[in-house]
Coordinates of N, CA and C in Angstrom, one line a residue:
X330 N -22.6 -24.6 15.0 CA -21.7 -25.4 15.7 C -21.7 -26.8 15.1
X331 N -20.5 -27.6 15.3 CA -20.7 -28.4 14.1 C -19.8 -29.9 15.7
X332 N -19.7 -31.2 15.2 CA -18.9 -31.8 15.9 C -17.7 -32.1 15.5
X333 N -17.0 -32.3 16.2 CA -15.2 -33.0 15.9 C -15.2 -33.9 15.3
X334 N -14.3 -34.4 14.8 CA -13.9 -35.6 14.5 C -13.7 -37.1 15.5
X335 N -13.9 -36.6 16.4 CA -13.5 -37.5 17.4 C -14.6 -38.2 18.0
X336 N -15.3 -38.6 16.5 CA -16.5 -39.6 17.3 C -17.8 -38.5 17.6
X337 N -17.9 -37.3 17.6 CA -18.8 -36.6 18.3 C -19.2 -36.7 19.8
X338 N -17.7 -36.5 20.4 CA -18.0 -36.1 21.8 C -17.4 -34.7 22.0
X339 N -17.3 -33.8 21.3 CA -16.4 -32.6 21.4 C -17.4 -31.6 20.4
X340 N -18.1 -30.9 21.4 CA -18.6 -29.3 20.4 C -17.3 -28.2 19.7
X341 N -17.4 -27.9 18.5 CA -16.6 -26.7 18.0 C -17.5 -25.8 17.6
X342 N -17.0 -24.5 17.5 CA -18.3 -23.6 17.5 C -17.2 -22.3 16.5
X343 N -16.2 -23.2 16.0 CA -15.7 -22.9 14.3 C -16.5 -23.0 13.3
X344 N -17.1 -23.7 13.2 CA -18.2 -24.0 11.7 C -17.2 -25.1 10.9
X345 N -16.4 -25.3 11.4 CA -15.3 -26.5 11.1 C -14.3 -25.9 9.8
X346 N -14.3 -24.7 9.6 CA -13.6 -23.9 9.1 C -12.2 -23.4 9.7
X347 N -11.3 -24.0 8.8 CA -9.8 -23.8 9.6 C -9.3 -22.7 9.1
X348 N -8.7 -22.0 10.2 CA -7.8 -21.2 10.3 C -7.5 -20.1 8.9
X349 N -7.3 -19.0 8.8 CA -6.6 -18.5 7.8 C -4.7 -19.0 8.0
X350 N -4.4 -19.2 6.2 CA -3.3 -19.8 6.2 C -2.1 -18.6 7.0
X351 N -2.0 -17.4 6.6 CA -1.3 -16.5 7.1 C -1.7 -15.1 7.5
X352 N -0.9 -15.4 8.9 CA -1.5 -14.4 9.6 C -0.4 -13.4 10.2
X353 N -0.9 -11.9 9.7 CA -0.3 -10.6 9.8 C 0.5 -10.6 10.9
X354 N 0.0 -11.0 12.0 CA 0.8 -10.9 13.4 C 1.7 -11.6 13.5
X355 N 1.7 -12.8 13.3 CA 3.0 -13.9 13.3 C 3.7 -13.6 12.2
X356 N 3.6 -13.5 11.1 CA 4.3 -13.2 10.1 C 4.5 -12.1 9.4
X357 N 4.6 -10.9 9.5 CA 4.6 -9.4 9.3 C 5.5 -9.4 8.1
X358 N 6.7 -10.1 7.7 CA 7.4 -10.2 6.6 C 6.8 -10.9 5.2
X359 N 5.2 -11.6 5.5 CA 5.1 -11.7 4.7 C 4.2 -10.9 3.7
X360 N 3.8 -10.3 4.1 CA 2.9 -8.4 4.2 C 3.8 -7.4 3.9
X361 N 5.2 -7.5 4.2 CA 5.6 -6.1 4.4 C 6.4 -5.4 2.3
X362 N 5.5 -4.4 2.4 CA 5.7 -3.8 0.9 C 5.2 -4.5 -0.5
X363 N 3.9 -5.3 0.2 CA 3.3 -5.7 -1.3 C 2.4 -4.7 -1.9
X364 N 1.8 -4.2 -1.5 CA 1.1 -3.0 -2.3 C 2.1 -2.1 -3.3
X365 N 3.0 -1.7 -2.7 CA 4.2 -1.1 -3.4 C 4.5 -2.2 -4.5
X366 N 4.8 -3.0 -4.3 CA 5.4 -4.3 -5.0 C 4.0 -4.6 -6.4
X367 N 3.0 -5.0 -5.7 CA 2.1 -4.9 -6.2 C 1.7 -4.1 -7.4
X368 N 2.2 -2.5 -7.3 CA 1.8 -1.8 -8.4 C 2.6 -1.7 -9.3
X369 N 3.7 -2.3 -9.0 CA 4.9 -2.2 -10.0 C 4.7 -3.4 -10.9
X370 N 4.3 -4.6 -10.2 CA 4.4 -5.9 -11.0 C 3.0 -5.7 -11.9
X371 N 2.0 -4.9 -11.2 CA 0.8 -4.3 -12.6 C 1.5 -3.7 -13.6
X372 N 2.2 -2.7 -13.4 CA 2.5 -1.9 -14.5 C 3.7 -3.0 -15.7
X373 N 4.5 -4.3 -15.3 CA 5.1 -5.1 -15.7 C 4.3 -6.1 -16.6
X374 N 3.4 -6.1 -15.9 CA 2.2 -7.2 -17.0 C 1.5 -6.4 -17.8
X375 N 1.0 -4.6 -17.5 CA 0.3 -4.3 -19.0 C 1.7 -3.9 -19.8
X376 N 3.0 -4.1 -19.7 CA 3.8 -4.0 -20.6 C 3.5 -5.7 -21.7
X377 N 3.6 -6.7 -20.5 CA 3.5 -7.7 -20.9 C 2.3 -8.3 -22.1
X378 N 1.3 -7.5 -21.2 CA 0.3 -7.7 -22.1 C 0.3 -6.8 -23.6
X379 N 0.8 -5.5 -23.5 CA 0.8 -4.6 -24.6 C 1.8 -5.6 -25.5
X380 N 2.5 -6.1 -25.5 CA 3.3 -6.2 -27.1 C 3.1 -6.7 -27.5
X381 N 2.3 -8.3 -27.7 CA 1.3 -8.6 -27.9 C 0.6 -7.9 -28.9
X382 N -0.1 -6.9 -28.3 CA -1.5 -6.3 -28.5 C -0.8 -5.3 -30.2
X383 N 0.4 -4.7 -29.5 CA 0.8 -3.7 -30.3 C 2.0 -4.7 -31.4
X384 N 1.7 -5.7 -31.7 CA 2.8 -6.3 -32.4 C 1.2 -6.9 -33.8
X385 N 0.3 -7.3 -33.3 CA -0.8 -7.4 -34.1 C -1.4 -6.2 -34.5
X386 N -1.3 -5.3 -34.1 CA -1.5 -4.0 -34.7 C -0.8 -3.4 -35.8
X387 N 0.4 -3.4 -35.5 CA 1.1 -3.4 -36.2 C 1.4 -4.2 -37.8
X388 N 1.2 -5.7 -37.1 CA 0.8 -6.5 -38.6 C -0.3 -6.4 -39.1
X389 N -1.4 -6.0 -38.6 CA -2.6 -5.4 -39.4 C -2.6 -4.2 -40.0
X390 N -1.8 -3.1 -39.8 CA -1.7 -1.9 -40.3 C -1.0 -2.4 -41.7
X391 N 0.0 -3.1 -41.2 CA 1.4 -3.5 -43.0 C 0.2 -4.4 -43.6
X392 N -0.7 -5.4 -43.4 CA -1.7 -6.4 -44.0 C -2.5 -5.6 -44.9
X393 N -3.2 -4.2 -44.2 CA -3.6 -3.5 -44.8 C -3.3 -2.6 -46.2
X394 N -2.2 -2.5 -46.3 CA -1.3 -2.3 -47.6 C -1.2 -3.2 -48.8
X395 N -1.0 -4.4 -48.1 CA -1.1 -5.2 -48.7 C -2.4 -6.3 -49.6
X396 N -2.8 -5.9 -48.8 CA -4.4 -6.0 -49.0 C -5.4 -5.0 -49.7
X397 N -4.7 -3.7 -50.1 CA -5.3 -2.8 -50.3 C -6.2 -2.3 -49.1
X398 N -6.4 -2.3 -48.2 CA -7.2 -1.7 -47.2 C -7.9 -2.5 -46.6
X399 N -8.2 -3.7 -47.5 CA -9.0 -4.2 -46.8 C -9.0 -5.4 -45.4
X400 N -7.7 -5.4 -45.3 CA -6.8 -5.7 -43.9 C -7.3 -5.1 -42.8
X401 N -7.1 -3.8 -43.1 CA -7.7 -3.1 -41.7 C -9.5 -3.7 -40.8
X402 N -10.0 -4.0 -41.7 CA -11.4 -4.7 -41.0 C -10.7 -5.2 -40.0
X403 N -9.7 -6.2 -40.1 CA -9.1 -6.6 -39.0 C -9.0 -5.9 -37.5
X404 N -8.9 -5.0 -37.5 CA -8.7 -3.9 -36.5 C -10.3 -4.2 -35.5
X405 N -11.1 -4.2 -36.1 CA -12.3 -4.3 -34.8 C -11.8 -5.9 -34.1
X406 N -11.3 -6.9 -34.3 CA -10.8 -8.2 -33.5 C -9.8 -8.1 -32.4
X407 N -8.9 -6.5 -32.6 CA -8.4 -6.2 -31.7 C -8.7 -5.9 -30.1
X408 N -10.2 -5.5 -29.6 CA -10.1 -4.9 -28.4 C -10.6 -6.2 -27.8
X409 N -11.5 -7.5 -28.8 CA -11.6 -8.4 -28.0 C -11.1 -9.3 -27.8
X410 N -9.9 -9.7 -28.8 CA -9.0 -10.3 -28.7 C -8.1 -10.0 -27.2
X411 N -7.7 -8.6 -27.0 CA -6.9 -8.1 -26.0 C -7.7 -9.1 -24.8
X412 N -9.1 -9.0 -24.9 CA -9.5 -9.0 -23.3 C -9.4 -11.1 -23.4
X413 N -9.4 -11.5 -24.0 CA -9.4 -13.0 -24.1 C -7.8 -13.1 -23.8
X414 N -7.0 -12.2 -24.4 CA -5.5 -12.8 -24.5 C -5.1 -12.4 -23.1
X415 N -5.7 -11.2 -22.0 CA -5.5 -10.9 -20.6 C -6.0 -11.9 -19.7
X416 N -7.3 -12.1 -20.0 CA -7.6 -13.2 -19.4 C -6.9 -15.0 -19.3
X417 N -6.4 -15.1 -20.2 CA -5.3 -16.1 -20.4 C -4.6 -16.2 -20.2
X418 N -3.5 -14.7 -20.0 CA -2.4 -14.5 -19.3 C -2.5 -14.6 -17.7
X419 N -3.4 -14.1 -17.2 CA -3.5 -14.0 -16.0 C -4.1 -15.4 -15.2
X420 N -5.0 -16.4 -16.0 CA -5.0 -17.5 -15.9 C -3.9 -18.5 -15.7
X421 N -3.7 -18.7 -16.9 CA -2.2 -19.8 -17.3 C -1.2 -19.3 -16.3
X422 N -0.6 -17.9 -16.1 CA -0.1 -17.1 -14.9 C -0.2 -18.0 -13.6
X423 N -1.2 -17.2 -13.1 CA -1.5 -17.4 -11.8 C -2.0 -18.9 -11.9
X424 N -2.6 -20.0 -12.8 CA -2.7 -21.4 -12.4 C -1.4 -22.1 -12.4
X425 N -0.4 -21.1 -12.9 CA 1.1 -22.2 -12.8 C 1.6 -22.6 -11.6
X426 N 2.9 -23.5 -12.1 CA 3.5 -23.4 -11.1 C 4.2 -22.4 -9.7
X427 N 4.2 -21.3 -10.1 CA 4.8 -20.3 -9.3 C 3.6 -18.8 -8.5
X428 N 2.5 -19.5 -9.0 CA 0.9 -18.9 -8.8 C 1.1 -17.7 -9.0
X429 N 2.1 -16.5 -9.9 CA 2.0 -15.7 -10.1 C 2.6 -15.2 -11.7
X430 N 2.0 -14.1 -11.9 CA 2.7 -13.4 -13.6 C 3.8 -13.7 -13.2
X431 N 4.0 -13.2 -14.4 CA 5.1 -12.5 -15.0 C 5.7 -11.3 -13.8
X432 N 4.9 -10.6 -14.2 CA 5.3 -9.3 -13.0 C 5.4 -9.2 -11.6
X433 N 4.2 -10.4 -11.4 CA 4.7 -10.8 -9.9 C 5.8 -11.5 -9.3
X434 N 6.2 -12.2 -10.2 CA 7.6 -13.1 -10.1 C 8.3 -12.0 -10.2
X435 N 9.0 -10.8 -11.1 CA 10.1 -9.8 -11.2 C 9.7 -9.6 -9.7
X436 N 8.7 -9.1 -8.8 CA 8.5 -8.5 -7.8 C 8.5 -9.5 -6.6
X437 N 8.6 -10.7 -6.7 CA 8.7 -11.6 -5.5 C 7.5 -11.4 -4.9
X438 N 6.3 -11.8 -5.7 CA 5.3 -12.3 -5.1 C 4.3 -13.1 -5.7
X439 N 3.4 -13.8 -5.1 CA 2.5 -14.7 -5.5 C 1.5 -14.8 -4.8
X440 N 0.5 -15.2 -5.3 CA -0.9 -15.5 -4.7 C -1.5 -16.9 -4.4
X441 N -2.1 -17.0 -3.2 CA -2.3 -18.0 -2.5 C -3.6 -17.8 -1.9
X442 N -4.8 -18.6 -2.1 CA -5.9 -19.0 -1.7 C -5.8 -18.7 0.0
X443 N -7.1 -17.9 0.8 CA -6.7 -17.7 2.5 C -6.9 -18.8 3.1
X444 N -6.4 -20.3 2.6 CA -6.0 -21.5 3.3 C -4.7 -22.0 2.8
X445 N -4.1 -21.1 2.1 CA -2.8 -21.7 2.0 C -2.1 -22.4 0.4
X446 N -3.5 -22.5 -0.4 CA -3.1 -23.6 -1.8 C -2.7 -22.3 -2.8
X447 N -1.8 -23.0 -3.7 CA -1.7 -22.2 -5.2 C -3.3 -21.9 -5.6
X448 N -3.1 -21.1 -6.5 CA -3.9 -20.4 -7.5 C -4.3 -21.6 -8.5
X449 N -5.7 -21.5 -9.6 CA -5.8 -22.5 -10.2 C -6.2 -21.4 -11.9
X450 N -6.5 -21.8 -12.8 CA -6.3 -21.2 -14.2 C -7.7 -20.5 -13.7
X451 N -8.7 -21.1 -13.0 CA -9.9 -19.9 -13.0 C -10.1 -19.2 -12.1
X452 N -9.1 -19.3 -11.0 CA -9.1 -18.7 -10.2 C -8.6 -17.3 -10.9
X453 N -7.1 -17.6 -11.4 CA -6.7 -16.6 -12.2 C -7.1 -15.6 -12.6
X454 N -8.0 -16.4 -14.3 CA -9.1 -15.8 -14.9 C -10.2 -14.5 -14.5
X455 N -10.5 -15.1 -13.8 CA -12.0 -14.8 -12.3 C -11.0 -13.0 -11.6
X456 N -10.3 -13.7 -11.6 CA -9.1 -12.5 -10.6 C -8.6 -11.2 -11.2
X457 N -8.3 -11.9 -12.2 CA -8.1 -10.7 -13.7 C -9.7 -10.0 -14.1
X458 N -10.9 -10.5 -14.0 CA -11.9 -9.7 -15.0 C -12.6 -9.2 -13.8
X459 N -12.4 -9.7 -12.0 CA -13.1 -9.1 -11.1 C -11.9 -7.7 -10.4
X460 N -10.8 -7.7 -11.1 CA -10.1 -6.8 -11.0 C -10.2 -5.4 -11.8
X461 N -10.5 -5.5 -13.1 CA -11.0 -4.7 -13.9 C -12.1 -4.1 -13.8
X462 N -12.9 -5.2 -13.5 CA -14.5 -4.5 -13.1 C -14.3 -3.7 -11.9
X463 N -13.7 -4.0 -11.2 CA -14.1 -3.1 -9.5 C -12.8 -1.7 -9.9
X464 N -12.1 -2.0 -10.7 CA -11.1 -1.0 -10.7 C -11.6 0.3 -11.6
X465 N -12.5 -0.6 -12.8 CA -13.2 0.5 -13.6 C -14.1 1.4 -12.9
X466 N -15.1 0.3 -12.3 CA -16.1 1.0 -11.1 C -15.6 2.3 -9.9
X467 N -14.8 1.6 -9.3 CA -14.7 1.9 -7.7 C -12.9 2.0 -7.7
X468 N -12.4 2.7 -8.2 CA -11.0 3.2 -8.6 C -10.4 3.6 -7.0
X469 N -10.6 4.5 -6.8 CA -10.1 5.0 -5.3 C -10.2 3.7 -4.0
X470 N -11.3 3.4 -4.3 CA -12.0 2.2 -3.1 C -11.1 1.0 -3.4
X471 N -10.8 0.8 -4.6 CA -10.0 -0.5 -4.8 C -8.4 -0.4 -4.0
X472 N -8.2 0.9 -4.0 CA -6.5 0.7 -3.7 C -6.4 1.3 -2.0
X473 N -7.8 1.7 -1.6 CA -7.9 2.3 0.0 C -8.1 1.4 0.3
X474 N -8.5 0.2 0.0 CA -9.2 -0.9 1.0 C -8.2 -1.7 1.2
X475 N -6.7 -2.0 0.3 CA -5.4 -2.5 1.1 C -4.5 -1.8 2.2
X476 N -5.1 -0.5 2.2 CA -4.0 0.3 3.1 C -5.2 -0.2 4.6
X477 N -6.2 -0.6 4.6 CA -7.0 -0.9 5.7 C -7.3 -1.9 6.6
X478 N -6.6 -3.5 5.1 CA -7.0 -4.7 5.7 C -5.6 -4.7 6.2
X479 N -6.0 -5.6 6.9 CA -4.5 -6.5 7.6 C -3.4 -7.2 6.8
X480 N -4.2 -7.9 5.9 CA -2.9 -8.7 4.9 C -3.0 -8.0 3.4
X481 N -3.0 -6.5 3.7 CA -2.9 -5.5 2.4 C -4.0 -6.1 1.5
X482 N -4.7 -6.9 1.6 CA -6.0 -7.6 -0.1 C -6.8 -6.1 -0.4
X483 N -6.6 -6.2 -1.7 CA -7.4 -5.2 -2.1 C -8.6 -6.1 -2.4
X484 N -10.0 -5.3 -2.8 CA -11.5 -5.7 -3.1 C -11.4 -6.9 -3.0
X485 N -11.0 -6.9 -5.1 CA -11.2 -8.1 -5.2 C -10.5 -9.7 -4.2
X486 N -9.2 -9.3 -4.0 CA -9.0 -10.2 -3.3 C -9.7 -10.8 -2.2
X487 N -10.4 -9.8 -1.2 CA -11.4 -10.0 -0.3 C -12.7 -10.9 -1.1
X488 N -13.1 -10.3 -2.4 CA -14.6 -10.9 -2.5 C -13.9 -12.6 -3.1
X489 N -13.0 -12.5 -3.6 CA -12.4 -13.8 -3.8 C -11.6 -15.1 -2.6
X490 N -11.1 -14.0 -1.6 CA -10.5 -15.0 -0.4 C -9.6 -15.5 -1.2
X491 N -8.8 -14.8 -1.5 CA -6.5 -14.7 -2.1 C -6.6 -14.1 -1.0
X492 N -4.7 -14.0 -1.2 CA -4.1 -13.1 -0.6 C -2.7 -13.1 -1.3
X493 N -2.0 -11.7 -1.4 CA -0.8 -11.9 -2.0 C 0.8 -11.3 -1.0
X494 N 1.5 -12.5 -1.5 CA 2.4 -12.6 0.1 C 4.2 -12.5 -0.9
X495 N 4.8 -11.9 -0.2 CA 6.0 -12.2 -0.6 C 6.5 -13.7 -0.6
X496 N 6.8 -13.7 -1.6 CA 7.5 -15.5 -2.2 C 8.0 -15.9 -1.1
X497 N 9.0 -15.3 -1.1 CA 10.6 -15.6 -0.7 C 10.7 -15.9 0.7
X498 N 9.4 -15.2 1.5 CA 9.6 -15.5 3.0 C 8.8 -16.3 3.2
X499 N 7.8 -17.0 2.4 CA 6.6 -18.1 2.4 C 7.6 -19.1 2.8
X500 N 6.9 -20.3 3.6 CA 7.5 -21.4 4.0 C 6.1 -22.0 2.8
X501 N 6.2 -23.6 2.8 CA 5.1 -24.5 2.6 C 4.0 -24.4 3.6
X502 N 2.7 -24.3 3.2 CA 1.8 -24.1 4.0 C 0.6 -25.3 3.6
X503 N 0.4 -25.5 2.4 CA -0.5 -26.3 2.2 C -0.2 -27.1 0.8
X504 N -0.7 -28.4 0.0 CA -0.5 -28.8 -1.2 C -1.3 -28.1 -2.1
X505 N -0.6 -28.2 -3.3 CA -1.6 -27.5 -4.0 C -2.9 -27.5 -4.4
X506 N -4.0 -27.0 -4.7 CA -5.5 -26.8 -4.9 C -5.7 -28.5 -5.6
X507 N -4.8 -28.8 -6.7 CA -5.2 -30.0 -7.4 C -4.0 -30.7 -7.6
X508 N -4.0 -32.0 -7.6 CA -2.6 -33.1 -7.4 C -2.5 -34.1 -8.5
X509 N -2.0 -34.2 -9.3 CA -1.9 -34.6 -10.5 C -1.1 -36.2 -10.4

């Protein structure tokens, strides 16, 4: 139990923890078909992220010729390169202005902190490699556990406290995480 602001004549027995920014019951439109939405705007970002991947492959394969072979060593910088260049994307992404990919944006949605603020570059980051990890792990459990919660969050979202909401019917809820 903590006191008000009001001088400390008023018990709250919140922990002075406000509110979740949006909530299922009042707002039902802004929940309705992100999971769907959701898996489509994944399958839009590993396009995004593949050309990239497959365009430096590609110029290592021709390097290799030209090189006599010895180009190809190149090829082991690929799978860690991919995971730094996902991590980045999903970062710089989600810390932008529009707190969402690429693929979230085609799908009209974005992610917002459960008080209401944009996303920040490590939130991103963090979001992307604790998405991989639980997805690699716990495959089935990751995508059951939004058909269960209230504001559809899958895992990670929960162990992170996001939530991801259709754009378009968001009003302003809060400023963003950092003010420039």
């Amino acid at each position: 139990m903590s006191y008000g602001n009001d001088g400390g004549s008023t018990w709250r027995n919140d922990g002075g923890v406000p509110p979740h920014a949006f909530d299922p019951m009042t707002q039902p439109d802004l929940f309705r078909g992100v999971l769907t939405r959701r898996l489509f705007a994944f399958l839009i970002d590993l396009v995004v992220l593949a050309i990239p991947v497959i365009l430096a492959v590609v110029f290592i394969f021709l390097l290799g010729f030209v090189t006599f072979f010895l180009g190809w060593t190149l090829f082991g910088l690929i799978s860690p390169l991919s995971i730094i260049w996902a991590i980045v994307y999903y970062g710089a992404s989600i810390g932008g202005q529009h707190s969402a990919t690429i693929g979230m944006r085609m799908m009209d949605l974005e992610l917002r902190t459960w008080y209401g603020a944009r996303g920040y570059f490590v939130l991103g980051a963090v979001h992307a490699v604790l998405f991989w990890v639980t997805i690699s792990f716990l495959t089935p459990l990751v995508l059951l556990v939004g058909l269960i919660t209230r504001r559809r969050q899958l895992l990670h979202d929960l162990v992170l406290g996001t939530v991801v909401i259709n754009s378009s019917v968001r009003a302003p809820v809060a400023p963003a995480a950092r003010a420039y």
